[in-house]
Amino acid sequence: MNPYNSIIILGPTASGKTRLAAHLAYILKGAVLSFDSRQVYRQLNIGSGKDLDEFRIENTVVPYHLIDICDINDHFHSYEFVKSYIIAFEHCLLNKQVPVLCGGTGLYFDLALKKYQYINIPNNEPLRENLKALSDSALVAELHLCPQAFTNKADTSTRKRTIRAIEIAKYLSGNIPETIPYPEIKPVIFGLMLSSSERKKRIDDRLHLRMNNGLVEEVEHLLESGITADRLKFLGLEYRIITEYLSGIYD
């Protein structure tokens, strides 16, 4: 009996994860599940590096999931990702396709592998505003006032995570959240390695290719269509910098 039911492809930016995942899925008659927090948005194409051409191998389109599944103005939180991931993963198993999980958003892999249960707890904006005024040590002290069952496992590596931990702990003290029925995942995991010089060269080459393929024009079109500059900056990296270039911040 095969001890594995899926494959995970990890690696740094520009290491060739998508190409390898697509070829593995093609050979194994599987499907690629994209674990990328920006490729979920339909209007983000060049800057998010969807590279959909890589899913076409020998005149066959390799099936893929979790790409182009929401509008750019939707706030696609962790809970939405988990729901979409579960549907896609179970669809693959039901159709006897090997799920090949691939992408650069480490949080998404954590969610799938560690099966977090508290991601559907709503934000408490008034509480967040009150907590923002506290120092780092005061935030940790506030967290320790909450029930130990949760606080012992809480991530306090940043202010943002400590505040979220307090928010979750206070919610759990008075509510019973819905349990997320994660599928059983038994992956074989491959990590791609590149030298620093090769990685930098690939990133540089890829950026020039995206610029030549219309990255600036893509952002320009998004702004003209009514997407706010703040929203594009929030989406990060290329979208933030190109938006600032178009706003006159950079020459």
Coordinates of C-alpha atoms in Angstrom, one line a residue:
M1 CA 0.0 0.0 0.0
N2 CA 1.4 3.4 -1.0
P3 CA 2.2 5.4 2.2
Y4 CA 1.8 8.7 0.4
N5 CA -1.3 10.4 -1.1
S6 CA 0.2 13.6 -2.4
I7 CA 3.4 15.5 -3.4
I8 CA 4.7 18.8 -2.1
I9 CA 7.2 21.0 -4.0
L10 CA 9.0 23.6 -1.9
G11 CA 11.7 26.0 -2.8
P12 CA 12.8 29.6 -3.0
T13 CA 11.6 32.2 -5.5
A14 CA 12.5 31.3 -9.2
S15 CA 13.7 27.8 -8.3
G16 CA 11.4 26.2 -10.9
K17 CA 8.7 24.9 -8.6
T18 CA 5.8 25.4 -11.0
R19 CA 7.5 23.7 -13.9
L20 CA 8.5 20.7 -11.9
A21 CA 5.0 20.4 -10.3
A22 CA 3.3 20.6 -13.7
H23 CA 5.6 17.9 -15.2
L24 CA 5.1 15.6 -12.2
A25 CA 1.3 16.0 -12.4
Y26 CA 1.5 15.3 -16.2
I27 CA 3.6 12.1 -15.7
L28 CA 1.5 10.9 -12.7
K29 CA -1.9 11.9 -14.2
G30 CA -2.3 14.2 -11.3
A31 CA -3.3 17.9 -10.7
V32 CA -1.4 20.9 -9.4
L33 CA -2.7 22.7 -6.3
S34 CA -1.3 26.2 -6.2
F35 CA -0.3 27.4 -2.7
D36 CA 0.3 31.0 -3.7
S37 CA -1.6 33.8 -1.9
R38 CA -1.7 36.1 -4.9
Q39 CA -2.4 33.7 -7.7
V40 CA -5.9 33.2 -6.3
Y41 CA -6.8 36.6 -7.7
R42 CA -8.2 36.6 -11.3
Q43 CA -6.8 40.0 -12.3
L44 CA -3.2 39.5 -11.1
N45 CA -1.4 37.7 -13.9
I46 CA 2.0 38.9 -14.8
G47 CA 3.1 40.2 -11.4
S48 CA 1.9 37.1 -9.5
G49 CA 3.8 34.8 -11.9
K50 CA 0.9 32.5 -12.8
D51 CA 2.9 31.2 -15.8
L52 CA -0.1 29.2 -17.1
D53 CA 1.9 28.2 -20.2
E54 CA 3.8 25.8 -18.0
F55 CA 0.7 23.8 -17.4
R56 CA 0.6 22.9 -21.2
I57 CA 2.8 19.9 -21.8
E58 CA 2.8 18.1 -25.2
N59 CA -0.6 19.7 -26.2
T60 CA -2.1 18.6 -22.9
V61 CA -3.3 21.1 -20.2
V62 CA -2.4 19.7 -16.8
P63 CA -5.3 20.3 -14.4
Y64 CA -4.7 22.9 -11.7
H65 CA -6.6 24.3 -8.8
L66 CA -6.6 27.4 -6.5
I67 CA -5.7 29.8 -9.3
D68 CA -8.1 32.6 -10.5
I69 CA -10.7 31.8 -7.9
C70 CA -11.6 35.2 -6.5
D71 CA -11.8 38.9 -7.4
I72 CA -9.0 41.3 -6.7
N73 CA -11.1 43.3 -4.2
D74 CA -12.0 40.1 -2.2
H75 CA -10.1 39.7 1.0
F76 CA -9.0 36.1 0.6
H77 CA -8.2 35.1 4.2
S78 CA -6.7 31.9 5.5
Y79 CA -10.1 30.4 6.2
E80 CA -11.1 30.9 2.5
F81 CA -7.9 29.2 1.4
V82 CA -8.5 26.2 3.6
K83 CA -12.0 25.7 2.4
S84 CA -10.8 25.9 -1.2
Y85 CA -7.9 23.6 -0.6
I86 CA -10.0 20.9 1.1
I87 CA -12.4 20.9 -1.9
A88 CA -9.6 20.7 -4.4
F89 CA -7.6 18.0 -2.5
E90 CA -10.7 15.8 -2.0
H91 CA -11.6 16.3 -5.7
C92 CA -8.2 15.0 -6.7
L93 CA -8.4 11.9 -4.5
L94 CA -12.0 11.2 -5.6
N95 CA -10.9 11.3 -9.2
K96 CA -7.8 9.2 -8.5
Q97 CA -5.5 12.2 -9.4
V98 CA -2.3 12.7 -7.4
P99 CA -2.4 16.2 -5.8
V100 CA 0.9 18.1 -6.4
L101 CA 1.0 21.0 -3.9
C102 CA 3.3 23.8 -5.1
G103 CA 3.8 27.4 -4.2
G104 CA 5.6 30.0 -2.2
T105 CA 3.2 30.9 0.6
G106 CA 4.6 29.0 3.6
L107 CA 1.5 29.8 5.8
Y108 CA -0.7 27.8 3.4
F109 CA 1.5 24.7 3.8
D110 CA 1.4 25.2 7.6
L111 CA -2.4 25.3 7.5
A112 CA -2.6 22.1 5.4
L113 CA 0.1 20.1 7.3
K114 CA -0.6 21.2 10.8
K115 CA -4.4 21.5 10.4
Y116 CA -5.0 24.7 12.3
Q117 CA -8.5 25.0 13.7
Y118 CA -8.7 28.7 14.8
I119 CA -8.5 30.5 11.5
N120 CA -12.2 31.1 11.1
I121 CA -12.5 33.2 14.2
P122 CA -13.7 36.7 13.3
N123 CA -11.6 39.9 13.7
N124 CA -12.4 42.1 16.7
E125 CA -11.5 45.5 15.5
P126 CA -12.2 47.4 18.8
L127 CA -10.1 44.9 20.8
R128 CA -7.3 45.3 18.2
E129 CA -7.3 49.1 18.6
N130 CA -7.1 48.8 22.4
L131 CA -4.2 46.3 22.1
K132 CA -2.2 48.4 19.7
A133 CA -1.5 50.9 22.5
L134 CA 0.2 48.2 24.6
S135 CA 4.0 47.5 24.6
D136 CA 5.3 44.1 23.4
S137 CA 5.7 42.9 27.0
A138 CA 2.3 44.1 28.0
L139 CA 0.8 42.2 25.1
V140 CA 2.4 39.0 26.2
A141 CA 1.2 39.6 29.8
E142 CA -2.3 40.2 28.5
L143 CA -2.1 36.9 26.5
H144 CA -1.0 35.0 29.7
L145 CA -4.2 36.1 31.4
C146 CA -6.2 34.0 28.9
P147 CA -6.8 30.2 29.3
Q148 CA -3.6 28.2 29.3
A149 CA -4.9 25.5 26.9
F150 CA -4.5 28.0 24.0
T151 CA -1.9 30.4 25.2
N152 CA 0.8 27.7 25.6
K153 CA 0.6 27.1 21.8
A154 CA 0.3 30.7 20.8
D155 CA 2.8 32.3 18.4
T156 CA 4.2 35.5 19.9
S157 CA 7.0 36.1 17.5
T158 CA 5.6 39.4 16.3
R159 CA 3.2 42.0 17.7
K160 CA 0.6 41.2 15.0
R161 CA 0.6 37.5 15.9
T162 CA 0.5 38.2 19.6
I163 CA -2.6 40.5 19.1
R164 CA -4.2 37.8 16.9
A165 CA -3.5 35.2 19.6
I166 CA -5.2 37.4 22.3
E167 CA -8.1 37.9 19.9
I168 CA -8.5 34.2 19.4
A169 CA -8.1 33.3 23.1
K170 CA -10.8 35.8 24.1
Y171 CA -13.1 34.5 21.5
L172 CA -12.6 30.9 22.6
S173 CA -13.4 31.8 26.2
G174 CA -17.0 32.5 25.3
N175 CA -17.6 30.6 22.0
I176 CA -17.2 27.2 20.5
P177 CA -15.8 27.6 16.9
E178 CA -16.7 25.4 14.0
T179 CA -14.2 22.5 13.6
I180 CA -12.5 22.3 10.2
P181 CA -12.6 18.7 8.8
Y182 CA -9.1 18.7 7.2
P183 CA -8.4 15.7 4.8
E184 CA -5.7 13.3 5.8
I185 CA -2.6 14.4 3.9
K186 CA 0.4 12.0 3.6
P187 CA 2.9 13.8 1.4
V188 CA 6.3 13.1 0.0
I189 CA 8.1 16.5 0.1
F190 CA 10.7 17.7 -2.3
G191 CA 12.7 20.9 -1.6
L192 CA 14.5 22.6 -4.5
M193 CA 17.9 24.1 -3.8
L194 CA 19.8 26.8 -5.8
S195 CA 23.1 28.6 -5.2
S196 CA 22.7 32.2 -4.1
S197 CA 24.2 33.5 -7.4
E198 CA 22.0 31.3 -9.6
R199 CA 18.8 32.3 -7.6
K200 CA 19.7 36.0 -8.0
K201 CA 20.3 35.5 -11.7
R202 CA 17.0 33.7 -12.2
I203 CA 15.1 36.4 -10.3
D204 CA 16.7 39.1 -12.3
D205 CA 16.0 37.4 -15.6
R206 CA 12.4 36.7 -14.6
L207 CA 11.8 40.3 -13.6
H208 CA 13.1 41.6 -16.9
L209 CA 10.9 39.1 -18.7
R210 CA 7.8 40.2 -16.8
M211 CA 8.6 43.9 -17.4
N212 CA 9.0 43.2 -21.2
N213 CA 5.7 41.2 -21.1
G214 CA 3.7 44.1 -19.8
L215 CA 3.9 44.2 -16.0
V216 CA 3.7 48.0 -15.8
E217 CA 0.8 48.0 -18.3
E218 CA -1.0 45.4 -16.1
V219 CA -0.8 47.6 -13.0
E220 CA -1.7 50.7 -15.1
H221 CA -4.8 48.9 -16.4
L222 CA -5.8 47.8 -12.8
L223 CA -5.6 51.4 -11.6
E224 CA -7.6 52.6 -14.5
S225 CA -10.3 50.0 -13.9
G226 CA -10.9 51.3 -10.4
I227 CA -8.6 49.2 -8.2
T228 CA -7.2 51.5 -5.6
A229 CA -3.5 52.2 -5.2
D230 CA -3.8 51.1 -1.5
R231 CA -5.2 47.8 -2.5
L232 CA -2.4 47.1 -5.0
K233 CA 0.2 48.2 -2.5
F234 CA -1.3 45.8 0.0
L235 CA -0.8 42.9 -2.5
G236 CA 2.9 43.6 -2.2
L237 CA 6.2 43.3 -4.0
E238 CA 5.9 44.0 -7.8
Y239 CA 2.4 45.5 -7.4
R240 CA 3.4 47.8 -4.7
I241 CA 6.6 49.0 -6.4
I242 CA 5.0 49.5 -9.8
T243 CA 2.1 51.3 -8.3
E244 CA 4.5 53.7 -6.5
Y245 CA 6.4 54.1 -9.8
L246 CA 3.1 55.1 -11.6
S247 CA 2.4 57.5 -8.7
G248 CA 5.6 59.3 -9.3
I249 CA 7.5 58.0 -6.3
Y250 CA 10.2 56.4 -8.4
D251 CA 11.6 57.5 -11.8

